[in-house]
mmCIF file of C-alpha atoms in Angstrom:
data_model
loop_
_atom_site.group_PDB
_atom_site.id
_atom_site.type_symbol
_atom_site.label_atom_id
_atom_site.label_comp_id
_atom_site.label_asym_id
_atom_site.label_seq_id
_atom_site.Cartn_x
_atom_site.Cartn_y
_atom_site.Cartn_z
ATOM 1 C CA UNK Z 215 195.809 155.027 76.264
ATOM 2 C CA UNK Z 216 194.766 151.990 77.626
ATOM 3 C CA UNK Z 217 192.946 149.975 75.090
ATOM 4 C CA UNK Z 218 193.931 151.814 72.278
ATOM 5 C CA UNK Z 219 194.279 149.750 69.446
ATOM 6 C CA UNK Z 220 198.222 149.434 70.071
ATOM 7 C CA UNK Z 221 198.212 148.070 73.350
ATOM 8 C CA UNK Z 222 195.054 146.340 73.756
ATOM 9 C CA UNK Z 223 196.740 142.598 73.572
ATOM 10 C CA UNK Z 224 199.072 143.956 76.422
ATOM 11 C CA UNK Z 225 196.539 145.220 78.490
ATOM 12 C CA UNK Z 226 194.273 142.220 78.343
ATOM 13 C CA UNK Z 227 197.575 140.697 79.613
ATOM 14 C CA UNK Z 228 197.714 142.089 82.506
ATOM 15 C CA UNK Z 229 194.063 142.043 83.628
ATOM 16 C CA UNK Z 230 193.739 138.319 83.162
ATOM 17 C CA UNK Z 231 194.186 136.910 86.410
ATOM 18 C CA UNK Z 232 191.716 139.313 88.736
ATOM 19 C CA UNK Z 233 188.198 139.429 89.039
ATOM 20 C CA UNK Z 234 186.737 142.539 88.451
ATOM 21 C CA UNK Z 235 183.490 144.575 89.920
ATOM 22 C CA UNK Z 236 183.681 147.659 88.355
ATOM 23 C CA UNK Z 237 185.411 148.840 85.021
ATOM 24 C CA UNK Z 238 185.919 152.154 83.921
ATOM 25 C CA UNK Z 239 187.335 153.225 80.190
ATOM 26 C CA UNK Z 240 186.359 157.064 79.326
ATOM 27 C CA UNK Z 241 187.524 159.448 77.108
ATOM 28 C CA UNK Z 242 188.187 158.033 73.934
ATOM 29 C CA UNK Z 243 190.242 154.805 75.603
ATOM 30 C CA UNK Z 244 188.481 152.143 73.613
ATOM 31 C CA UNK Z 245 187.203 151.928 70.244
ATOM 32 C CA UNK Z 246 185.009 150.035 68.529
ATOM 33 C CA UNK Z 247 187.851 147.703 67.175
ATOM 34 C CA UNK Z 248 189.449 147.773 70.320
ATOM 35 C CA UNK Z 249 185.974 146.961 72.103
ATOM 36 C CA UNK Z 250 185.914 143.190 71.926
ATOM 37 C CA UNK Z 251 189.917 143.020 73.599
ATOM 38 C CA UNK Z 252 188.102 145.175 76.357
ATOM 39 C CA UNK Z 253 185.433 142.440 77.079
ATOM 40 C CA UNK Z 254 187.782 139.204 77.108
ATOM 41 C CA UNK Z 255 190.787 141.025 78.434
ATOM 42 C CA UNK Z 256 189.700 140.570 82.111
ATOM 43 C CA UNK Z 257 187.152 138.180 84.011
ATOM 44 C CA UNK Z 258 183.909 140.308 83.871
ATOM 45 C CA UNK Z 259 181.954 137.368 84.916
ATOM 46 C CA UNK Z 260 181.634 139.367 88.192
ATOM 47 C CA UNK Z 261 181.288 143.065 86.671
ATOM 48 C CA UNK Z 262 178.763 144.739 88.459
ATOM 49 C CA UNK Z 263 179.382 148.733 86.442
ATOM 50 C CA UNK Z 264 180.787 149.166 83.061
ATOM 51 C CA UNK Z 265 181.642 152.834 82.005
ATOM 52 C CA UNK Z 266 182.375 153.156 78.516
ATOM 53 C CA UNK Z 267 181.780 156.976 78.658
ATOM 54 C CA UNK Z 268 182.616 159.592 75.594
ATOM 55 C CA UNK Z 269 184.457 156.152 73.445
ATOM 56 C CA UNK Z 270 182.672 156.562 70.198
ATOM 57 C CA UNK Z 271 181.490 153.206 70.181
ATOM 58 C CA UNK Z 272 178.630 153.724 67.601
ATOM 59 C CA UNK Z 273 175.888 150.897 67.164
ATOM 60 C CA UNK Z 274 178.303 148.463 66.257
ATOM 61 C CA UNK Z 275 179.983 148.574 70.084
ATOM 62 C CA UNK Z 276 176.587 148.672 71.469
ATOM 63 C CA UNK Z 277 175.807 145.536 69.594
ATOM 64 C CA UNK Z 278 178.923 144.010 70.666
ATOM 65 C CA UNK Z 279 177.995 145.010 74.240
ATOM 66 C CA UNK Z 280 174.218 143.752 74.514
ATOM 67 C CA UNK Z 281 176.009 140.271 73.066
ATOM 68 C CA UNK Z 282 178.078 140.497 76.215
ATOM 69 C CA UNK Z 283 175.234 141.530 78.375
ATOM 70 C CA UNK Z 284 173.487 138.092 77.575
ATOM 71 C CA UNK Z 285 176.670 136.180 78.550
ATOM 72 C CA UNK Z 286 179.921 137.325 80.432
ATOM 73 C CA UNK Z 287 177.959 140.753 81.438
ATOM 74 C CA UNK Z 288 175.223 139.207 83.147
ATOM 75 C CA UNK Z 289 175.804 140.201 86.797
ATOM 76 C CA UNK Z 290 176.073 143.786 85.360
ATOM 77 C CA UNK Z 291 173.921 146.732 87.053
ATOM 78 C CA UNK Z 292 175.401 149.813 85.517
ATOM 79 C CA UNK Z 293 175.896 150.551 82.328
ATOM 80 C CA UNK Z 294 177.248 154.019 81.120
ATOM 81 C CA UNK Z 295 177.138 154.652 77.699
ATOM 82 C CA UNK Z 296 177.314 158.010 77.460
ATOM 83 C CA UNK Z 297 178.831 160.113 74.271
ATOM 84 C CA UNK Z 298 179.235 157.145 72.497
ATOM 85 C CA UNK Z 299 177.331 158.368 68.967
ATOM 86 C CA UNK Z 300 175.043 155.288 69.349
ATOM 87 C CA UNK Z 301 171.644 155.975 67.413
ATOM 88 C CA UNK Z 302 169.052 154.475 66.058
ATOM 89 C CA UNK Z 303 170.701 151.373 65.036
ATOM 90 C CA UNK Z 304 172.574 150.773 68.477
ATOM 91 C CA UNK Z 305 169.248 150.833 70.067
ATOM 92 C CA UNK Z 306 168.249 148.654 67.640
ATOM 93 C CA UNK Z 307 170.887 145.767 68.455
ATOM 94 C CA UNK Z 308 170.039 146.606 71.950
ATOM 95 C CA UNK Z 309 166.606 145.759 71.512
ATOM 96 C CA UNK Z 310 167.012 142.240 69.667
ATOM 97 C CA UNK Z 311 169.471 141.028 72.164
ATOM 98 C CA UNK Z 312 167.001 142.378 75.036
ATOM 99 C CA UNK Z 313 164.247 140.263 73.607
ATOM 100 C CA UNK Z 314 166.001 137.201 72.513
ATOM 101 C CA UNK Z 315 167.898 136.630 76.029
ATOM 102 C CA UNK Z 316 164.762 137.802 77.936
ATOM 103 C CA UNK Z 317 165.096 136.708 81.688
ATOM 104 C CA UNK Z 318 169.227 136.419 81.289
ATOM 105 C CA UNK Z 319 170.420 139.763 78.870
ATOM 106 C CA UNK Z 320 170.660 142.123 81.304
ATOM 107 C CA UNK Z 321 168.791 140.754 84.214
ATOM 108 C CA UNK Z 322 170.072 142.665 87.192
ATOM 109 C CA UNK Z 323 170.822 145.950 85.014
ATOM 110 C CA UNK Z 324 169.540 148.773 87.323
ATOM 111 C CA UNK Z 325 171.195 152.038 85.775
ATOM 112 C CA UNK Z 326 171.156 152.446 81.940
ATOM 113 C CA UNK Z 327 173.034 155.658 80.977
ATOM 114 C CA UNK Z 328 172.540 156.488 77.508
ATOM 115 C CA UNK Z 329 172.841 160.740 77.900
ATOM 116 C CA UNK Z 330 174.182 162.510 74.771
ATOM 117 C CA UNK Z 331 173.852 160.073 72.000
ATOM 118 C CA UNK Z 332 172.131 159.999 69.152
ATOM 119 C CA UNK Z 333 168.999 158.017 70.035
ATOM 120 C CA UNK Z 334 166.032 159.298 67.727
ATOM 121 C CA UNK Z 335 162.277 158.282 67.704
ATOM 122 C CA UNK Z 336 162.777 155.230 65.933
ATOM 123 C CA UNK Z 337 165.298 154.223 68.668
ATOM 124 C CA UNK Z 338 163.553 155.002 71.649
ATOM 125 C CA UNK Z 339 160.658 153.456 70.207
ATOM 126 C CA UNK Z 340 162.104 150.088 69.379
ATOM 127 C CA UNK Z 341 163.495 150.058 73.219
ATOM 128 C CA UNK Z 342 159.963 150.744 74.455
ATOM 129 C CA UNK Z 343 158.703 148.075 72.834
ATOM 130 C CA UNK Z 344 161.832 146.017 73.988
ATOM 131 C CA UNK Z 345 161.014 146.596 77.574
ATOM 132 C CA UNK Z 346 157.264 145.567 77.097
ATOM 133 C CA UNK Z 347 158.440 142.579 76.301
ATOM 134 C CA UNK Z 348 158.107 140.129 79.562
ATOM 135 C CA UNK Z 349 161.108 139.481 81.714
ATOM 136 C CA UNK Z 350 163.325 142.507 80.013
ATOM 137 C CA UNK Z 351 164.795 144.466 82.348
ATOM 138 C CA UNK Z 352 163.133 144.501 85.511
ATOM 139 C CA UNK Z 353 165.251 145.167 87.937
ATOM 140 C CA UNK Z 354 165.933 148.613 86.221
ATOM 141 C CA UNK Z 355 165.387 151.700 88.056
ATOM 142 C CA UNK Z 356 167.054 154.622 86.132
ATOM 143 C CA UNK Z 357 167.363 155.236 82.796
ATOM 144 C CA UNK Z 358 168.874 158.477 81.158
ATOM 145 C CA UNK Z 359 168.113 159.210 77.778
ATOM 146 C CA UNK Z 360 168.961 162.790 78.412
ATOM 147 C CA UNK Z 361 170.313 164.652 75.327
ATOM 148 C CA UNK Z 362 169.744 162.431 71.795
ATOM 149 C CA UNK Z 363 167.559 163.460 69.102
ATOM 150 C CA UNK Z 364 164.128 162.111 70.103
ATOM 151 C CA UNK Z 365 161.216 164.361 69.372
ATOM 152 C CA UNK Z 366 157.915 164.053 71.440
ATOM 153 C CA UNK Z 367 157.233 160.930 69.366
ATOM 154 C CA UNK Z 368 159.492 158.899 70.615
ATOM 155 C CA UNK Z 369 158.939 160.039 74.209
ATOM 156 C CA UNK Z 370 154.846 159.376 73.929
ATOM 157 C CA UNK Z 371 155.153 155.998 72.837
ATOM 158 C CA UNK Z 372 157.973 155.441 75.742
ATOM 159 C CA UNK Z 373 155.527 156.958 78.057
ATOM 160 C CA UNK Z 374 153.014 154.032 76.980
ATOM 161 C CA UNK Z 375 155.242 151.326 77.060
ATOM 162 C CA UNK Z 376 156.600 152.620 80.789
ATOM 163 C CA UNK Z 377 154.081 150.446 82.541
ATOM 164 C CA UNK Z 378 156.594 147.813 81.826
ATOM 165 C CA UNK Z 379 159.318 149.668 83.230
ATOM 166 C CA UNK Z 380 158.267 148.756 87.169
ATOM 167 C CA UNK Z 381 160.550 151.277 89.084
ATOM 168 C CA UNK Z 382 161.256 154.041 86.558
#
């Protein structure tokens, strides 16, 4: 386990010195405790994809995630957060930190993988209206939202706000 709660300090050790492009922690690897160790253990200034995939990270990693995404994470343009039980409140955090950093929280994000979480209507709507916001997230070209718990509700008022969304 890599950045299990018990090894964490060690890890961010080791990963100190290089500058990474891509990082990839799946399957229960990081938690949301262990979360912030994960994003000052290694120079992400340069991270181009974060996978965070099936880590139960909840709304309180995403939040600590879109923080990052408006400073070290910058550069990013993938970001897999699939199986990661965030929900309405996740999307939520998302959201404010979208808005506030407009133009600098996720400027160059291109892929947003949010499949099989548990994003409702009230989540998916308060992204929508995130991403009609000006200057939040244009460069973004995919977004999968693929197995949460939206009803056609959430989706319709997506569907109005996806003017916004240039190249999805």
């Amino acid at each position: 386990m890599l950045f299990g709660e018990g090894v964490a300090a060690a890890s961010g050790r080791c990963l100190m010195g290089q500058q990474l492009t891509a990082l990839t922690v799946t399957d229960g690897m990081v938690s949301p405790k262990s979360l912030p160790t994960v994003l000052a253990a290694a120079r992400l200034g340069g991270l181009l994809r974060l996978d965070l995939t099936s880590n139960q990270i909840g709304n309180e990693g995403v939040d600590l995630i879109a923080e990052a995404g408006c400073t070290v994470l910058h550069m990013l343009q993938v970001l897999v957060l699939s199986r990661n039980l965030v929900g309405d409140v996740g999307m939520q955090h998302l959201a404010r930190h979208l808005i506030r950093g407009r133009g600098t929280c996720f400027s160059r994000l291109r892929k947003l993988d949010l499949h099989a979480n548990l994003v409702g209507d009230l989540g998916l709507i308060l992204f929508a209206q995130a991403c009609a916001v000006e200057y939040v997230l244009l460069e973004l070209v995919v977004l999968v939202l693929t197995n949460n718990m939206f009803t056609c509700k959430g989706v319709a008022e997506m569907h109005t706000t996806a003017r916004c969304l240039g190249g999805l």
